[in-house]
Rosetta silent file (secondary structure, phi, psi, omega in degrees, C-alpha in Angstrom):
SEQUENCE: MLTLGISTSSGQFAVVLGEDNQLLFDSVDGNSHSELYGMLSCGLDLCNRKIADIEHIIVDTGPGGTSRVRTGISFANSLSYSLDIPVCPVSSMELAGIDAYGKYKLPVISTVRSIKGNAYIGFFDADKVVGIEYGKMEDLLPETVKDLSRFSVVGFHREQIINMPCMKDKTIVDSHLFFGNARIFVEKSELFLNRGVKFPVFAQPITEETL
SCORE:     score description
SCORE:     0.000 S_00000001
   1 L     0.000  100.351 -177.924   18.047  -26.916   10.390 S_00000001
   2 E   -79.243  125.363 -179.836   17.153  -29.913    8.235 S_00000001
   3 E  -112.916  133.389  175.618   20.201  -31.793    7.003 S_00000001
   4 E  -106.427  128.233  173.843   20.196  -34.265    4.129 S_00000001
   5 E  -115.377  136.987 -179.018   22.885  -36.941    3.964 S_00000001
   6 E  -125.951  118.882  175.078   23.492  -39.063    0.862 S_00000001
   7 E   -97.444  127.559 -174.880   25.635  -42.205    0.922 S_00000001
   8 L  -114.457  -18.912 -166.393   26.871  -43.242   -2.520 S_00000001
   9 L  -105.351    2.130  174.974   29.658  -45.759   -2.010 S_00000001
  10 L   -83.490 -169.961 -177.202   27.987  -48.594   -0.107 S_00000001
  11 L   -65.407  -21.312  177.482   26.174  -51.486   -1.786 S_00000001
  12 L  -150.536  162.348  176.526   23.169  -49.263   -2.393 S_00000001
  13 L   -62.513  149.231  171.164   22.228  -45.608   -2.081 S_00000001
  14 E  -137.348  140.957  178.886   21.196  -44.424    1.367 S_00000001
  15 E  -125.982  131.997  175.689   19.451  -41.195    2.300 S_00000001
  16 E  -126.172  149.594  173.729   19.190  -39.776    5.801 S_00000001
  17 E  -129.500  142.262  179.915   17.420  -36.701    7.132 S_00000001
  18 E  -162.235  171.098 -177.798   17.968  -35.130   10.507 S_00000001
  19 E  -147.696  132.901  178.059   17.909  -32.040   12.637 S_00000001
  20 L    52.085   45.680  178.326   20.109  -30.950   15.550 S_00000001
  21 L    65.571   12.689  178.249   22.068  -34.220   15.373 S_00000001
  22 E  -107.893  126.544 -179.776   18.853  -36.223   15.691 S_00000001
  23 E   -72.719  129.210  176.784   18.005  -38.736   12.973 S_00000001
  24 E  -106.134  -30.970 -176.862   14.515  -38.284   11.519 S_00000001
  25 E  -152.984  137.349  174.211   14.673  -40.658    8.547 S_00000001
  26 E  -135.454  117.895 -176.010   16.984  -43.391    7.296 S_00000001
  27 L   -62.579  -20.276  179.309   16.150  -45.017    3.951 S_00000001
  28 L   -68.284  -28.157 -176.210   17.782  -48.251    5.138 S_00000001
  29 L   -90.567   58.404  175.878   15.016  -48.701    7.727 S_00000001
  30 L    93.772   91.986 -179.079   12.169  -49.518    5.402 S_00000001
  31 L  -155.442  130.536 -174.814   12.021  -47.817    2.037 S_00000001
  32 L   -93.154    1.052 -175.978   10.574  -49.145   -1.195 S_00000001
  33 L   -99.844  146.943  177.417   12.539  -46.856   -3.500 S_00000001
  34 L  -110.092  -11.750 -179.931   15.863  -47.646   -5.142 S_00000001
  35 L  -109.611  157.319 -167.105   16.542  -44.235   -6.671 S_00000001
  36 H   -64.450  -43.013 -177.784   17.533  -41.107   -4.802 S_00000001
  37 H   -62.483  -40.374  178.454   14.596  -38.844   -5.579 S_00000001
  38 H   -63.969  -41.657  177.159   12.137  -41.499   -4.426 S_00000001
  39 H   -61.036  -46.568 -178.650   14.088  -42.029   -1.185 S_00000001
  40 H   -63.845  -44.259  179.632   14.211  -38.304   -0.513 S_00000001
  41 H   -61.292  -41.568  178.070   10.505  -37.814   -1.274 S_00000001
  42 H   -61.580  -45.781 -179.429    9.626  -40.708    1.022 S_00000001
  43 H   -63.969  -44.180  179.371   11.732  -39.275    3.814 S_00000001
  44 H   -62.643  -40.961  178.407   10.331  -35.775    3.488 S_00000001
  45 H   -62.399  -44.743 -178.250    6.768  -37.120    3.554 S_00000001
  46 H   -67.517  -29.031  178.731    7.433  -39.212    6.659 S_00000001
  47 H   -90.742   -1.798 -177.661    9.034  -36.227    8.394 S_00000001
  48 L    57.658   44.700  178.654    6.248  -33.897    7.265 S_00000001
  49 L  -124.576  166.692  177.093    8.802  -31.625    5.625 S_00000001
  50 L  -112.911  161.677 -179.219    9.278  -30.035    2.209 S_00000001
  51 H   -62.044  -30.340  179.375   12.320  -30.036    0.006 S_00000001
  52 H   -68.807  -12.645  179.080   12.670  -26.292    0.644 S_00000001
  53 H   -78.596  -14.424 -178.688   13.247  -27.088    4.350 S_00000001
  54 E   -71.209  127.357 -179.464   16.648  -28.643    3.583 S_00000001
  55 E  -110.375  -21.515  179.335   19.444  -26.299    4.661 S_00000001
  56 E  -142.450  144.694  175.776   22.492  -28.502    4.263 S_00000001
  57 E  -122.930  128.860  176.057   23.461  -31.419    2.026 S_00000001
  58 E  -118.386  126.627 -175.131   26.250  -33.821    2.974 S_00000001
  59 E  -129.271  137.971  174.602   27.346  -36.274    0.290 S_00000001
  60 E   -76.929  119.746 -175.405   29.716  -39.231    0.258 S_00000001
  61 L  -100.288   15.826  179.181   32.171  -38.608   -2.601 S_00000001
  62 L    88.031 -168.723    4.757   33.712  -42.081   -2.656 S_00000001
  63 L   -70.299  153.523 -179.569   35.845  -43.884   -3.437 S_00000001
  64 L  -177.778 -159.598  176.917   33.314  -46.548   -4.329 S_00000001
  65 L   -59.876  119.496 -168.169   31.399  -47.851   -7.326 S_00000001
  66 H   -56.515  -49.306 -176.531   32.171  -45.222   -9.947 S_00000001
  67 H   -66.568  -39.468 -179.099   28.760  -44.892  -11.606 S_00000001
  68 H   -68.108  -42.361  178.847   26.866  -44.900   -8.300 S_00000001
  69 H   -62.182  -45.811 -179.182   29.197  -42.337   -6.731 S_00000001
  70 H   -63.731  -38.825  179.080   28.948  -40.037   -9.753 S_00000001
  71 H   -63.893  -46.360 -179.400   25.157  -40.351   -9.801 S_00000001
  72 H   -63.762  -40.982  179.289   24.852  -39.511   -6.110 S_00000001
  73 H   -67.706  -40.209  177.534   27.195  -36.544   -6.344 S_00000001
  74 H   -61.072  -41.335  177.742   25.384  -35.199   -9.417 S_00000001
  75 H   -62.073  -46.604 -179.145   22.089  -35.429   -7.529 S_00000001
  76 H   -63.608  -43.637  179.404   23.575  -33.619   -4.519 S_00000001
  77 H   -63.951  -40.771  179.888   25.164  -30.895   -6.668 S_00000001
  78 H   -65.253  -41.637  179.186   21.941  -30.331   -8.613 S_00000001
  79 H   -67.383  -39.833  176.689   19.907  -30.058   -5.429 S_00000001
  80 H   -59.431  -43.924 -179.574   22.477  -27.704   -3.927 S_00000001
  81 H   -66.342  -45.098 -176.202   22.268  -25.469   -6.985 S_00000001
  82 H   -68.795  -32.420  179.893   18.475  -25.455   -7.171 S_00000001
  83 H   -93.031   -8.227 -177.494   18.043  -24.697   -3.451 S_00000001
  84 L    56.739   49.435  178.338   21.047  -22.328   -3.309 S_00000001
  85 L  -130.729  161.594 -177.561   22.474  -24.130   -0.282 S_00000001
  86 L   -71.125  152.646  166.834   25.906  -25.677    0.393 S_00000001
  87 E  -116.179  131.868 -173.676   26.867  -29.235   -0.441 S_00000001
  88 E  -110.444  110.811 -178.231   29.433  -30.735    1.932 S_00000001
  89 E   -81.262  136.101  178.655   31.717  -33.446    0.445 S_00000001
  90 E  -136.993  129.519  179.093   32.884  -36.295    2.698 S_00000001
  91 L   -73.166  151.660  176.390   34.996  -39.245    1.577 S_00000001
  92 H   -63.034  -27.924  178.349   33.755  -42.762    2.223 S_00000001
  93 H   -67.448  -37.566  177.322   37.083  -43.378    4.008 S_00000001
  94 H   -68.704  -43.763  179.004   36.298  -40.633    6.507 S_00000001
  95 H   -59.356  -46.459  178.568   32.783  -41.939    7.069 S_00000001
  96 H   -65.263  -38.629 -179.836   34.114  -45.460    7.662 S_00000001
  97 H   -64.376  -44.593  177.948   36.905  -44.112    9.853 S_00000001
  98 H   -60.657  -42.751 -178.506   34.569  -42.159   12.105 S_00000001
  99 H   -62.418  -53.144 -176.321   32.317  -45.199   12.452 S_00000001
 100 H   -71.193  -39.063  179.772   35.075  -47.667   13.340 S_00000001
 101 H   -63.785  -36.435  177.938   37.124  -45.262   15.461 S_00000001
 102 H   -62.011  -29.558 -178.807   34.044  -44.497   17.524 S_00000001
 103 H   -85.653  -38.812 -168.767   33.715  -48.193   18.355 S_00000001
 104 H  -117.851  -11.798 -178.991   37.357  -49.205   18.945 S_00000001
 105 L    53.111   40.543  177.013   39.362  -45.989   19.498 S_00000001
 106 L  -127.206  154.125  169.970   42.053  -47.339   17.186 S_00000001
 107 L   -54.186  150.840 -173.707   43.494  -46.071   13.905 S_00000001
 108 E  -122.246  129.833  169.072   41.416  -47.357   10.993 S_00000001
 109 E  -105.688  119.656  178.126   42.492  -48.886    7.702 S_00000001
 110 E  -119.317  143.786 -176.909   39.613  -48.922    5.225 S_00000001
 111 E  -132.493  150.085  176.123   39.703  -50.420    1.747 S_00000001
 112 E  -133.133  131.280  178.661   37.553  -50.341   -1.375 S_00000001
 113 E   -67.045  148.862  174.279   37.980  -52.736   -4.286 S_00000001
 114 L  -137.585 -166.903 -175.606   38.841  -51.388   -7.710 S_00000001
 115 H   -85.057  159.513  173.393   39.694  -52.773  -11.133 S_00000001
 116 H    57.642   34.860  177.086   42.707  -54.890  -12.174 S_00000001
 117 H    76.849    7.738  179.321   43.457  -56.017   -8.630 S_00000001
 118 E   -88.445  168.422  178.912   43.878  -52.486   -7.334 S_00000001
 119 E  -151.899  155.484  166.970   42.320  -50.980   -4.225 S_00000001
 120 E   -91.820  133.909  179.254   41.802  -47.697   -2.454 S_00000001
 121 E  -124.306  118.457 -179.653   43.424  -47.738    0.979 S_00000001
 122 E  -110.535  143.311  178.726   42.417  -45.113    3.513 S_00000001
 123 E  -121.845  115.854 -179.427   44.088  -44.361    6.853 S_00000001
 124 E  -117.735  136.271  177.531   41.972  -42.582    9.488 S_00000001
 125 E  -143.144  123.823  173.241   43.168  -41.668   12.955 S_00000001
 126 L    67.589  -73.079 -174.918   41.331  -39.865   15.756 S_00000001
 127 L  -141.810   14.220 -178.927   39.548  -37.111   13.869 S_00000001
 128 E  -161.500  159.663  171.626   40.683  -37.058   10.257 S_00000001
 129 E   -76.600  120.970  179.227   41.701  -39.010    7.186 S_00000001
 130 E   -79.872  -30.580  178.423   45.490  -39.151    7.238 S_00000001
 131 E  -177.824  155.023  172.401   45.679  -40.356    3.653 S_00000001
 132 E  -130.598  129.518  179.847   44.076  -42.231    0.762 S_00000001
 133 E  -127.072  161.256 -178.525   46.170  -44.171   -1.729 S_00000001
 134 E  -131.247  130.064  177.322   45.421  -46.206   -4.837 S_00000001
 135 E   159.178 -155.219 -179.669   47.261  -49.273   -6.072 S_00000001
 136 E   -79.631  132.029 -178.501   48.125  -52.853   -5.179 S_00000001
 137 H   -55.256  -45.812 -175.279   47.321  -53.832   -1.613 S_00000001
 138 H   -67.844  -20.539  178.252   50.550  -55.798   -1.151 S_00000001
 139 H   -86.130  -40.508 -170.807   52.601  -52.801   -2.273 S_00000001
 140 H   -91.440  -37.720 -170.621   50.899  -50.023   -0.329 S_00000001
 141 H   -63.028  -46.053 -179.060   49.590  -51.530    2.890 S_00000001
 142 H   -55.569  -39.750  178.740   52.885  -52.481    4.596 S_00000001
 143 H   -68.788  -37.789 -178.351   54.141  -48.905    4.251 S_00000001
 144 H   -63.202  -37.867 -173.810   50.820  -47.474    5.447 S_00000001
 145 L  -105.630   11.384 -172.571   50.817  -49.465    8.691 S_00000001
 146 L   -59.683  -30.008 -178.529   54.562  -49.691    9.357 S_00000001
 147 L   -99.283    7.038 -179.121   54.330  -47.434   12.424 S_00000001
 148 L  -103.648  133.874  173.540   51.118  -48.982   13.769 S_00000001
 149 L   -98.442  -27.043 -179.594   51.063  -51.804   16.283 S_00000001
 150 E  -139.482  137.781  175.428   47.261  -51.922   16.587 S_00000001
 151 E  -161.094  164.874  174.622   44.507  -50.858   14.201 S_00000001
 152 E  -108.283  160.895 -177.777   41.040  -51.817   13.015 S_00000001
 153 E  -125.561  142.158  177.956   40.004  -52.687    9.469 S_00000001
 154 E  -130.710  143.950  171.823   36.942  -51.765    7.412 S_00000001
 155 E   117.154 -166.372 -173.012   35.999  -52.818    3.895 S_00000001
 156 L   -76.651  -19.059 -171.357   36.228  -55.710    1.466 S_00000001
 157 L  -107.479   21.242 -173.708   39.764  -56.786    2.339 S_00000001
 158 H   -57.997  -51.673 -178.551   39.471  -57.210    6.114 S_00000001
 159 H   -65.914  -38.756  178.562   40.235  -60.935    6.212 S_00000001
 160 H   -60.292  -43.388 -179.940   42.948  -60.609    3.583 S_00000001
 161 H   -64.505  -46.849 -178.471   44.690  -57.935    5.631 S_00000001
 162 H   -58.775  -34.064 -175.388   44.425  -59.897    8.872 S_00000001
 163 L   -95.507    2.749  178.233   45.943  -62.962    7.197 S_00000001
 164 L   -67.929  132.184 -179.815   48.789  -61.239    5.355 S_00000001
 165 H   -54.445  -35.609 -178.061   52.157  -62.659    6.543 S_00000001
 166 H   -72.266   -5.246  179.983   53.569  -59.156    6.922 S_00000001
 167 H  -102.490    7.029 -171.781   50.832  -58.373    9.463 S_00000001
 168 L   -65.684  -22.451  179.257   51.679  -61.164   11.897 S_00000001
 169 L   -95.452    8.287  179.988   53.260  -58.762   14.412 S_00000001
 170 L  -103.304  150.008  169.614   50.222  -56.442   14.351 S_00000001
 171 E   -98.534  112.382 -173.560   47.098  -56.518   16.502 S_00000001
 172 E  -117.193  126.252  179.828   44.252  -56.108   14.022 S_00000001
 173 E  -101.717  122.795  176.596   40.617  -55.681   15.041 S_00000001
 174 E   -80.138  115.078 -179.724   37.988  -56.717   12.494 S_00000001
 175 L   -74.157  -17.008 -173.985   35.267  -54.063   12.600 S_00000001
 176 L    61.632   20.704  178.021   32.933  -56.331   10.582 S_00000001
 177 L  -106.446  135.923  169.909   32.039  -53.170    8.634 S_00000001
 178 L   -90.885  -34.270 -176.635   32.087  -52.904    4.863 S_00000001
 179 L  -143.851  162.748  171.920   31.138  -49.211    4.874 S_00000001
 180 L   -74.834  158.923 -177.725   30.515  -46.380    7.306 S_00000001
 181 L   -87.527  128.588 -178.023   26.956  -45.686    8.434 S_00000001
 182 L   -62.204  -21.025  179.454   25.190  -42.783    6.709 S_00000001
 183 L   -58.871  -24.775  179.484   23.530  -41.843   10.021 S_00000001
 184 H   -60.465  -30.385  177.991   26.852  -40.241   10.963 S_00000001
 185 H   -56.847  -35.205  179.511   26.083  -37.463    8.467 S_00000001
 186 H   -89.664  -48.455 -172.096   23.258  -36.380   10.767 S_00000001
 187 H   -69.923  -23.048  176.925   24.491  -37.474   14.183 S_00000001
 188 L  -128.410   39.180 -173.858   27.883  -35.794   13.731 S_00000001
 189 H   -59.787  -26.774 -179.015   26.930  -33.157   11.183 S_00000001
 190 H   -62.841  -19.521  178.424   29.050  -30.521   12.920 S_00000001
 191 H   -73.005  -19.555 -169.025   32.147  -32.313   11.606 S_00000001
 192 L  -117.072  -22.419 -168.191   31.167  -31.629    7.999 S_00000001
 193 H   -68.753  -21.819 -178.809   29.130  -28.447    7.696 S_00000001
 194 H   -80.029    0.159  179.999   32.104  -26.076    7.637 S_00000001
 195 H  -107.511   15.839 -177.168   33.338  -27.563    4.348 S_00000001
 196 L   -63.489  144.578  175.946   30.257  -26.685    2.294 S_00000001
 197 E  -127.124  154.368  178.417   30.669  -25.413   -1.264 S_00000001
 198 L  -134.589  160.141  177.150   28.225  -23.693   -3.596 S_00000001
 199 L   -47.754  133.101   15.406   28.064  -22.967   -7.321 S_00000001
 200 L   -89.570    8.474  175.941   30.336  -22.395   -9.205 S_00000001
 201 L   -93.917  138.918 -179.236   32.201  -24.901   -6.986 S_00000001
 202 L  -127.334  157.997  168.509   30.829  -28.463   -6.871 S_00000001
 203 L   -66.348  142.167 -177.320   31.474  -31.650   -4.941 S_00000001
 204 L  -124.829  143.281  178.419   33.742  -33.948   -6.964 S_00000001
 205 L   -70.244  148.341  173.628   34.093  -37.757   -6.881 S_00000001
 206 L   -87.965  121.861  177.679   37.273  -39.304   -5.511 S_00000001
 207 L  -134.355  174.468  178.033   38.949  -41.444   -8.165 S_00000001
 208 L   -62.946  -25.642  179.063   42.491  -42.648   -8.825 S_00000001
 209 L   -74.693  -25.532 -175.650   42.941  -39.593  -11.064 S_00000001
 210 L   -94.134   -7.776 -179.818   42.048  -37.124   -8.307 S_00000001
 211 L   -78.677    0.000    0.000   44.288  -38.550   -5.580 S_00000001
């Protein structure tokens, strides 16, 4: 069962291919293409597979850079439609949460920058995203972590969070991660495959309007 994973919300697109939780291709590990079709074609060639061999698509639906997220989701939805296979939407907050929780076994606060000083703030604990909010960090974060004594942080605001005066009584672990690793789409694919959708339903980007 060949699974395709597409990361849209990191600094650049990433494409992974795998089977039975084993990674076969990761575009981050040596790939000369910057666009998704080129990455996918390169991966399929290196794995000696065809596009028709793909049985599942897992796509990061953000939040992240709006144009990049929308482009990646459109690619995933189009491929899902043309191959008549499911596309499985996963938020970038969940991907980051799984990555950091696996390392530290602590609740995870992940953040993504937005416009006008706003941010997306995600809270992941154990096996799921507990919530994603949008707004000013100084307004939302204290309420989000009020019941936490220890947590790890992922994203652009890690140092800012650690140094906030209202966090002085918290134990905060810097994950040193900006984003979750796309390899998780393959290595833990069983977490995502039961949420697949097919036409006329599509994966949708996470934005402040959809929260």
